Amino acid sequence: MIKNKKLNTQDINIFKEGTFITKTPKETRNLGKKFASALKNGDIIFLKGNLGSGKTTFTQGIVKAFGNKGFARSSSFMLVNEYNANSIKLFHLDLYRLKPSNVWDIGIEEYIYSNNISIIEWADRLIGFENDNHWNIEISNMQSKRKIKIEKKK
Ligand SMILES: Nc1ncnc2c1ncn2[C@@H]1O[C@H](COP(=O)(O)OP(=O)(O)OP(=O)(O)O)[C@@H](O)[C@H]1O
Ligand SMILES: [Mg+2]
């Protein structure tokens, strides 16, 4: 994995603002797994990026880090996948099929304000969300490489 800083996974602050390049799906999954160590109850993760950029692949790493044997699948057919992780739950939401105007009709606040962890693909659909204390992850693709920009304001 190439990145702009030496990746010391003990130091979770590297994820507060960092850009990482992965060359394979496995590297993306591993980055998700390491990133998971920075997560706390109530965290909300926005995942943005084109179709096939690697949002679900990154999520698979997070799900794995929380000790789930089940593999995160693309939630294209389901709006929400739920995983149990010790005392908390991990919600993997995919808003791709929703129009921005319908996003709030599905009761999404029950997930994101539940004090569990919510990972949201196509979070750009979530218009009107007022909380700048979430993780923002943007994935862009350049052939098989992925540029993964992670930031959290607070
Ligand atoms: N470095 C890489 N990281 C992640 N995925 C990669 C990488 N290189 C190639 N791929 C391929 O890109 C695809 C990423 O698919 P994935 O389902 O994770 O994307 P997504 O962003 O969730 O798409 P969607 O918007 O359709 O939900 C997979 O087919 C994967 O094998
Ligand atoms: Mg996906």
PDB file of C-alpha atoms and ligand atoms in Angstrom:
ATOM      1  CA  MET A   1       0.000   0.000   0.000  1.00  0.00           C
ATOM      2  CA  ILE A   2       1.347   3.395  -0.910  1.00  0.00           C
ATOM      3  CA  LYS A   3       0.218   6.421   1.028  1.00  0.00           C
ATOM      4  CA  ASN A   4       1.200   9.923   1.807  1.00  0.00           C
ATOM      5  CA  LYS A   5       2.397   9.099   5.301  1.00  0.00           C
ATOM      6  CA  LYS A   6       3.975   6.087   6.841  1.00  0.00           C
ATOM      7  CA  LEU A   7       1.081   3.933   7.904  1.00  0.00           C
ATOM      8  CA  ASN A   8       1.376   3.449  11.614  1.00  0.00           C
ATOM      9  CA  THR A   9      -1.843   1.712  12.440  1.00  0.00           C
ATOM     10  CA  GLN A  10      -1.371   2.369  16.150  1.00  0.00           C
ATOM     11  CA  ASP A  11      -1.956   5.993  15.441  1.00  0.00           C
ATOM     12  CA  ILE A  12      -5.605   6.288  14.501  1.00  0.00           C
ATOM     13  CA  ASN A  13      -5.167  10.017  13.916  1.00  0.00           C
ATOM     14  CA  ILE A  14      -3.761   9.227  10.491  1.00  0.00           C
ATOM     15  CA  PHE A  15      -7.350   8.612   9.474  1.00  0.00           C
ATOM     16  CA  LYS A  16      -8.576  12.046  10.565  1.00  0.00           C
ATOM     17  CA  GLU A  17      -7.101  13.317   7.370  1.00  0.00           C
ATOM     18  CA  GLY A  18      -5.280  11.070   4.998  1.00  0.00           C
ATOM     19  CA  THR A  19      -5.110   9.967   1.393  1.00  0.00           C
ATOM     20  CA  PHE A  20      -4.247   6.399   0.576  1.00  0.00           C
ATOM     21  CA  ILE A  21      -3.646   4.588  -2.677  1.00  0.00           C
ATOM     22  CA  THR A  22      -4.573   0.936  -3.012  1.00  0.00           C
ATOM     23  CA  LYS A  23      -3.702  -1.239  -5.942  1.00  0.00           C
ATOM     24  CA  THR A  24      -5.923  -4.264  -5.383  1.00  0.00           C
ATOM     25  CA  PRO A  25      -9.305  -5.024  -3.791  1.00  0.00           C
ATOM     26  CA  LYS A  26      -7.416  -6.799  -1.027  1.00  0.00           C
ATOM     27  CA  GLU A  27      -5.483  -3.643  -0.172  1.00  0.00           C
ATOM     28  CA  THR A  28      -8.725  -1.688  -0.086  1.00  0.00           C
ATOM     29  CA  ARG A  29     -10.247  -4.284   2.247  1.00  0.00           C
ATOM     30  CA  ASN A  30      -7.171  -4.132   4.474  1.00  0.00           C
ATOM     31  CA  LEU A  31      -7.349  -0.359   4.633  1.00  0.00           C
ATOM     32  CA  GLY A  32     -11.001  -0.650   5.713  1.00  0.00           C
ATOM     33  CA  LYS A  33      -9.948  -3.120   8.371  1.00  0.00           C
ATOM     34  CA  LYS A  34      -7.306  -0.758   9.768  1.00  0.00           C
ATOM     35  CA  PHE A  35      -9.609   2.218   9.545  1.00  0.00           C
ATOM     36  CA  ALA A  36     -12.136   0.320  11.683  1.00  0.00           C
ATOM     37  CA  SER A  37      -9.832   0.711  14.682  1.00  0.00           C
ATOM     38  CA  ALA A  38     -10.567   4.443  14.653  1.00  0.00           C
ATOM     39  CA  LEU A  39     -14.331   3.922  14.945  1.00  0.00           C
ATOM     40  CA  LYS A  40     -16.439   4.520  18.021  1.00  0.00           C
ATOM     41  CA  ASN A  41     -20.077   4.011  18.911  1.00  0.00           C
ATOM     42  CA  GLY A  42     -22.300   6.456  17.099  1.00  0.00           C
ATOM     43  CA  ASP A  43     -19.883   7.039  14.237  1.00  0.00           C
ATOM     44  CA  ILE A  44     -21.331   7.715  10.814  1.00  0.00           C
ATOM     45  CA  ILE A  45     -19.254   7.019   7.740  1.00  0.00           C
ATOM     46  CA  PHE A  46     -20.107   8.590   4.414  1.00  0.00           C
ATOM     47  CA  LEU A  47     -18.750   6.658   1.459  1.00  0.00           C
ATOM     48  CA  LYS A  48     -18.701   8.467  -1.850  1.00  0.00           C
ATOM     49  CA  GLY A  49     -17.394   7.495  -5.241  1.00  0.00           C
ATOM     50  CA  ASN A  50     -18.459   6.216  -8.654  1.00  0.00           C
ATOM     51  CA  LEU A  51     -20.118   2.884  -9.336  1.00  0.00           C
ATOM     52  CA  GLY A  52     -17.527   0.182  -8.810  1.00  0.00           C
ATOM     53  CA  SER A  53     -15.044   2.472  -7.122  1.00  0.00           C
ATOM     54  CA  GLY A  54     -14.719   0.201  -4.083  1.00  0.00           C
ATOM     55  CA  LYS A  55     -17.154   1.418  -1.424  1.00  0.00           C
ATOM     56  CA  THR A  56     -18.462  -2.064  -0.690  1.00  0.00           C
ATOM     57  CA  THR A  57     -14.954  -3.518  -0.806  1.00  0.00           C
ATOM     58  CA  PHE A  58     -13.795  -0.989   1.803  1.00  0.00           C
ATOM     59  CA  THR A  59     -16.876  -1.819   3.897  1.00  0.00           C
ATOM     60  CA  GLN A  60     -15.979  -5.518   3.780  1.00  0.00           C
ATOM     61  CA  GLY A  61     -12.762  -4.668   5.622  1.00  0.00           C
ATOM     62  CA  ILE A  62     -14.646  -2.788   8.339  1.00  0.00           C
ATOM     63  CA  VAL A  63     -17.140  -5.620   8.768  1.00  0.00           C
ATOM     64  CA  LYS A  64     -14.309  -8.098   9.029  1.00  0.00           C
ATOM     65  CA  ALA A  65     -12.498  -6.010  11.635  1.00  0.00           C
ATOM     66  CA  PHE A  66     -15.569  -6.194  13.833  1.00  0.00           C
ATOM     67  CA  GLY A  67     -15.259  -9.935  13.844  1.00  0.00           C
ATOM     68  CA  ASN A  68     -18.024 -10.791  11.451  1.00  0.00           C
ATOM     69  CA  LYS A  69     -17.612 -13.939   9.515  1.00  0.00           C
ATOM     70  CA  GLY A  70     -20.286 -12.871   7.085  1.00  0.00           C
ATOM     71  CA  PHE A  71     -18.952 -10.914   4.194  1.00  0.00           C
ATOM     72  CA  ALA A  72     -20.387  -7.505   3.380  1.00  0.00           C
ATOM     73  CA  ARG A  73     -22.271  -7.819   0.163  1.00  0.00           C
ATOM     74  CA  SER A  74     -23.278  -5.119  -2.123  1.00  0.00           C
ATOM     75  CA  SER A  75     -26.517  -3.942  -0.644  1.00  0.00           C
ATOM     76  CA  SER A  76     -28.021  -3.065  -4.013  1.00  0.00           C
ATOM     77  CA  PHE A  77     -30.937  -5.384  -3.363  1.00  0.00           C
ATOM     78  CA  MET A  78     -31.268  -4.467   0.255  1.00  0.00           C
ATOM     79  CA  LEU A  79     -31.172  -1.017   1.619  1.00  0.00           C
ATOM     80  CA  VAL A  80     -29.583  -2.008   4.887  1.00  0.00           C
ATOM     81  CA  ASN A  81     -27.370  -4.880   5.948  1.00  0.00           C
ATOM     82  CA  GLU A  82     -26.933  -5.328   9.656  1.00  0.00           C
ATOM     83  CA  TYR A  83     -23.989  -6.953  11.441  1.00  0.00           C
ATOM     84  CA  ASN A  84     -23.594  -7.618  15.119  1.00  0.00           C
ATOM     85  CA  ALA A  85     -20.294  -6.661  16.664  1.00  0.00           C
ATOM     86  CA  ASN A  86     -20.091  -7.456  20.370  1.00  0.00           C
ATOM     87  CA  SER A  87     -22.268  -4.890  22.062  1.00  0.00           C
ATOM     88  CA  ILE A  88     -22.922  -2.749  19.020  1.00  0.00           C
ATOM     89  CA  LYS A  89     -24.337  -3.100  15.590  1.00  0.00           C
ATOM     90  CA  LEU A  90     -22.882  -2.171  12.289  1.00  0.00           C
ATOM     91  CA  PHE A  91     -25.332  -0.892   9.702  1.00  0.00           C
ATOM     92  CA  HIS A  92     -24.320  -0.882   6.066  1.00  0.00           C
ATOM     93  CA  LEU A  93     -26.709   1.277   4.078  1.00  0.00           C
ATOM     94  CA  ASP A  94     -26.762   1.795   0.341  1.00  0.00           C
ATOM     95  CA  LEU A  95     -28.769   4.779  -0.850  1.00  0.00           C
ATOM     96  CA  TYR A  96     -28.056   4.307  -4.549  1.00  0.00           C
ATOM     97  CA  ARG A  97     -31.626   3.450  -5.446  1.00  0.00           C
ATOM     98  CA  LEU A  98     -33.152   6.297  -3.527  1.00  0.00           C
ATOM     99  CA  LYS A  99     -33.863   9.728  -4.788  1.00  0.00           C
ATOM    100  CA  PRO A 100     -32.467  12.416  -2.499  1.00  0.00           C
ATOM    101  CA  SER A 101     -36.050  13.475  -1.851  1.00  0.00           C
ATOM    102  CA  ASN A 102     -36.974   9.995  -0.548  1.00  0.00           C
ATOM    103  CA  VAL A 103     -33.984   9.325   1.628  1.00  0.00           C
ATOM    104  CA  TRP A 104     -35.621  10.542   4.809  1.00  0.00           C
ATOM    105  CA  ASP A 105     -38.828   8.581   4.159  1.00  0.00           C
ATOM    106  CA  ILE A 106     -37.219   5.256   5.027  1.00  0.00           C
ATOM    107  CA  GLY A 107     -36.559   6.092   8.651  1.00  0.00           C
ATOM    108  CA  ILE A 108     -32.835   6.435   8.163  1.00  0.00           C
ATOM    109  CA  GLU A 109     -32.491   8.418  11.367  1.00  0.00           C
ATOM    110  CA  GLU A 110     -33.248   5.252  13.323  1.00  0.00           C
ATOM    111  CA  TYR A 111     -29.963   3.876  12.092  1.00  0.00           C
ATOM    112  CA  ILE A 112     -27.722   6.890  12.035  1.00  0.00           C
ATOM    113  CA  TYR A 113     -28.783   8.290  15.395  1.00  0.00           C
ATOM    114  CA  SER A 114     -28.883   4.911  17.143  1.00  0.00           C
ATOM    115  CA  ASN A 115     -25.411   5.131  18.695  1.00  0.00           C
ATOM    116  CA  ASN A 116     -24.299   2.186  16.609  1.00  0.00           C
ATOM    117  CA  ILE A 117     -21.996   2.487  13.592  1.00  0.00           C
ATOM    118  CA  SER A 118     -23.497   3.384  10.218  1.00  0.00           C
ATOM    119  CA  ILE A 119     -21.618   3.048   6.960  1.00  0.00           C
ATOM    120  CA  ILE A 120     -23.470   4.777   4.152  1.00  0.00           C
ATOM    121  CA  GLU A 121     -22.779   4.201   0.468  1.00  0.00           C
ATOM    122  CA  TRP A 122     -23.947   6.950  -1.867  1.00  0.00           C
ATOM    123  CA  ALA A 123     -24.154   9.294   1.079  1.00  0.00           C
ATOM    124  CA  ASP A 124     -24.363  12.203  -1.340  1.00  0.00           C
ATOM    125  CA  ARG A 125     -28.078  11.333  -1.507  1.00  0.00           C
ATOM    126  CA  LEU A 126     -28.395  12.328   2.127  1.00  0.00           C
ATOM    127  CA  ILE A 127     -29.410  15.903   1.663  1.00  0.00           C
ATOM    128  CA  GLY A 128     -30.304  17.881   4.733  1.00  0.00           C
ATOM    129  CA  PHE A 129     -28.102  15.913   7.113  1.00  0.00           C
ATOM    130  CA  GLU A 130     -26.839  18.362   9.658  1.00  0.00           C
ATOM    131  CA  ASN A 131     -23.884  17.011  11.498  1.00  0.00           C
ATOM    132  CA  ASP A 132     -20.357  17.761  10.462  1.00  0.00           C
ATOM    133  CA  ASN A 133     -19.010  15.194  12.850  1.00  0.00           C
ATOM    134  CA  HIS A 134     -19.029  12.281  10.465  1.00  0.00           C
ATOM    135  CA  TRP A 135     -16.295  10.526   8.537  1.00  0.00           C
ATOM    136  CA  ASN A 136     -16.136  11.472   4.907  1.00  0.00           C
ATOM    137  CA  ILE A 137     -14.505   8.959   2.594  1.00  0.00           C
ATOM    138  CA  GLU A 138     -14.143   9.613  -1.104  1.00  0.00           C
ATOM    139  CA  ILE A 139     -12.890   6.932  -3.421  1.00  0.00           C
ATOM    140  CA  SER A 140     -11.763   7.684  -6.930  1.00  0.00           C
ATOM    141  CA  ASN A 141     -10.577   5.139  -9.439  1.00  0.00           C
ATOM    142  CA  MET A 142      -7.684   5.246 -11.811  1.00  0.00           C
ATOM    143  CA  GLN A 143      -7.659   1.880 -13.624  1.00  0.00           C
ATOM    144  CA  SER A 144      -7.041  -0.668 -10.870  1.00  0.00           C
ATOM    145  CA  LYS A 145      -5.722   1.905  -8.432  1.00  0.00           C
ATOM    146  CA  ARG A 146      -7.989   3.566  -5.955  1.00  0.00           C
ATOM    147  CA  LYS A 147      -7.395   6.887  -4.254  1.00  0.00           C
ATOM    148  CA  ILE A 148      -9.120   6.843  -0.895  1.00  0.00           C
ATOM    149  CA  LYS A 149      -9.405  10.149   0.889  1.00  0.00           C
ATOM    150  CA  ILE A 150     -10.498   9.940   4.499  1.00  0.00           C
ATOM    151  CA  GLU A 151     -11.334  12.900   6.685  1.00  0.00           C
ATOM    152  CA  LYS A 152     -13.205  13.836   9.803  1.00  0.00           C
ATOM    153  CA  LYS A 153     -13.606  17.442  10.799  1.00  0.00           C
ATOM    154  CA  LYS A 154     -13.863  17.045  14.547  1.00  0.00           C
TER     155      LYS A 154
HETATM  156  N1  LIG B   1      -7.775  -1.235  -5.678  1.00  0.00           N
HETATM  157  C1  LIG B   1      -9.057  -1.672  -5.709  1.00  0.00           C
HETATM  158  N2  LIG B   1      -9.867  -1.475  -4.641  1.00  0.00           N
HETATM  159  C2  LIG B   1     -11.156  -1.871  -4.665  1.00  0.00           C
HETATM  160  N3  LIG B   1     -11.756  -2.480  -5.692  1.00  0.00           N
HETATM  161  C3  LIG B   1     -10.993  -2.714  -6.779  1.00  0.00           C
HETATM  162  C4  LIG B   1      -9.640  -2.331  -6.830  1.00  0.00           C
HETATM  163  N4  LIG B   1      -9.149  -2.685  -8.033  1.00  0.00           N
HETATM  164  C5  LIG B   1     -10.158  -3.266  -8.696  1.00  0.00           C
HETATM  165  N5  LIG B   1     -11.279  -3.304  -7.959  1.00  0.00           N
HETATM  166  C6  LIG B   1     -12.583  -3.840  -8.383  1.00  0.00           C
HETATM  167  O1  LIG B   1     -13.514  -2.778  -8.381  1.00  0.00           O
HETATM  168  C7  LIG B   1     -14.784  -3.251  -7.961  1.00  0.00           C
HETATM  169  C8  LIG B   1     -15.239  -2.496  -6.721  1.00  0.00           C
HETATM  170  O2  LIG B   1     -16.550  -2.900  -6.431  1.00  0.00           O
HETATM  171  P1  LIG B   1     -17.394  -2.404  -5.193  1.00  0.00           P
HETATM  172  O3  LIG B   1     -18.651  -3.205  -5.215  1.00  0.00           O
HETATM  173  O4  LIG B   1     -16.572  -2.413  -3.964  1.00  0.00           O
HETATM  174  O5  LIG B   1     -17.686  -0.897  -5.606  1.00  0.00           O
HETATM  175  P2  LIG B   1     -18.804   0.090  -5.057  1.00  0.00           P
HETATM  176  O6  LIG B   1     -18.169   1.437  -4.984  1.00  0.00           O
HETATM  177  O7  LIG B   1     -19.407  -0.461  -3.827  1.00  0.00           O
HETATM  178  O8  LIG B   1     -19.870   0.071  -6.243  1.00  0.00           O
HETATM  179  P3  LIG B   1     -21.426   0.468  -6.208  1.00  0.00           P
HETATM  180  O9  LIG B   1     -21.499   1.956  -6.361  1.00  0.00           O
HETATM  181  O10 LIG B   1     -21.977  -0.235  -7.402  1.00  0.00           O
HETATM  182  O11 LIG B   1     -22.015  -0.013  -4.917  1.00  0.00           O
HETATM  183  C9  LIG B   1     -14.648  -4.740  -7.688  1.00  0.00           C
HETATM  184  O12 LIG B   1     -15.024  -5.433  -8.831  1.00  0.00           O
HETATM  185  C10 LIG B   1     -13.162  -4.893  -7.429  1.00  0.00           C
HETATM  186  O13 LIG B   1     -12.688  -6.181  -7.761  1.00  0.00           O
HETATM  187 MG    MG B   2     -21.394  -0.914  -3.310  1.00  0.00          MG
END
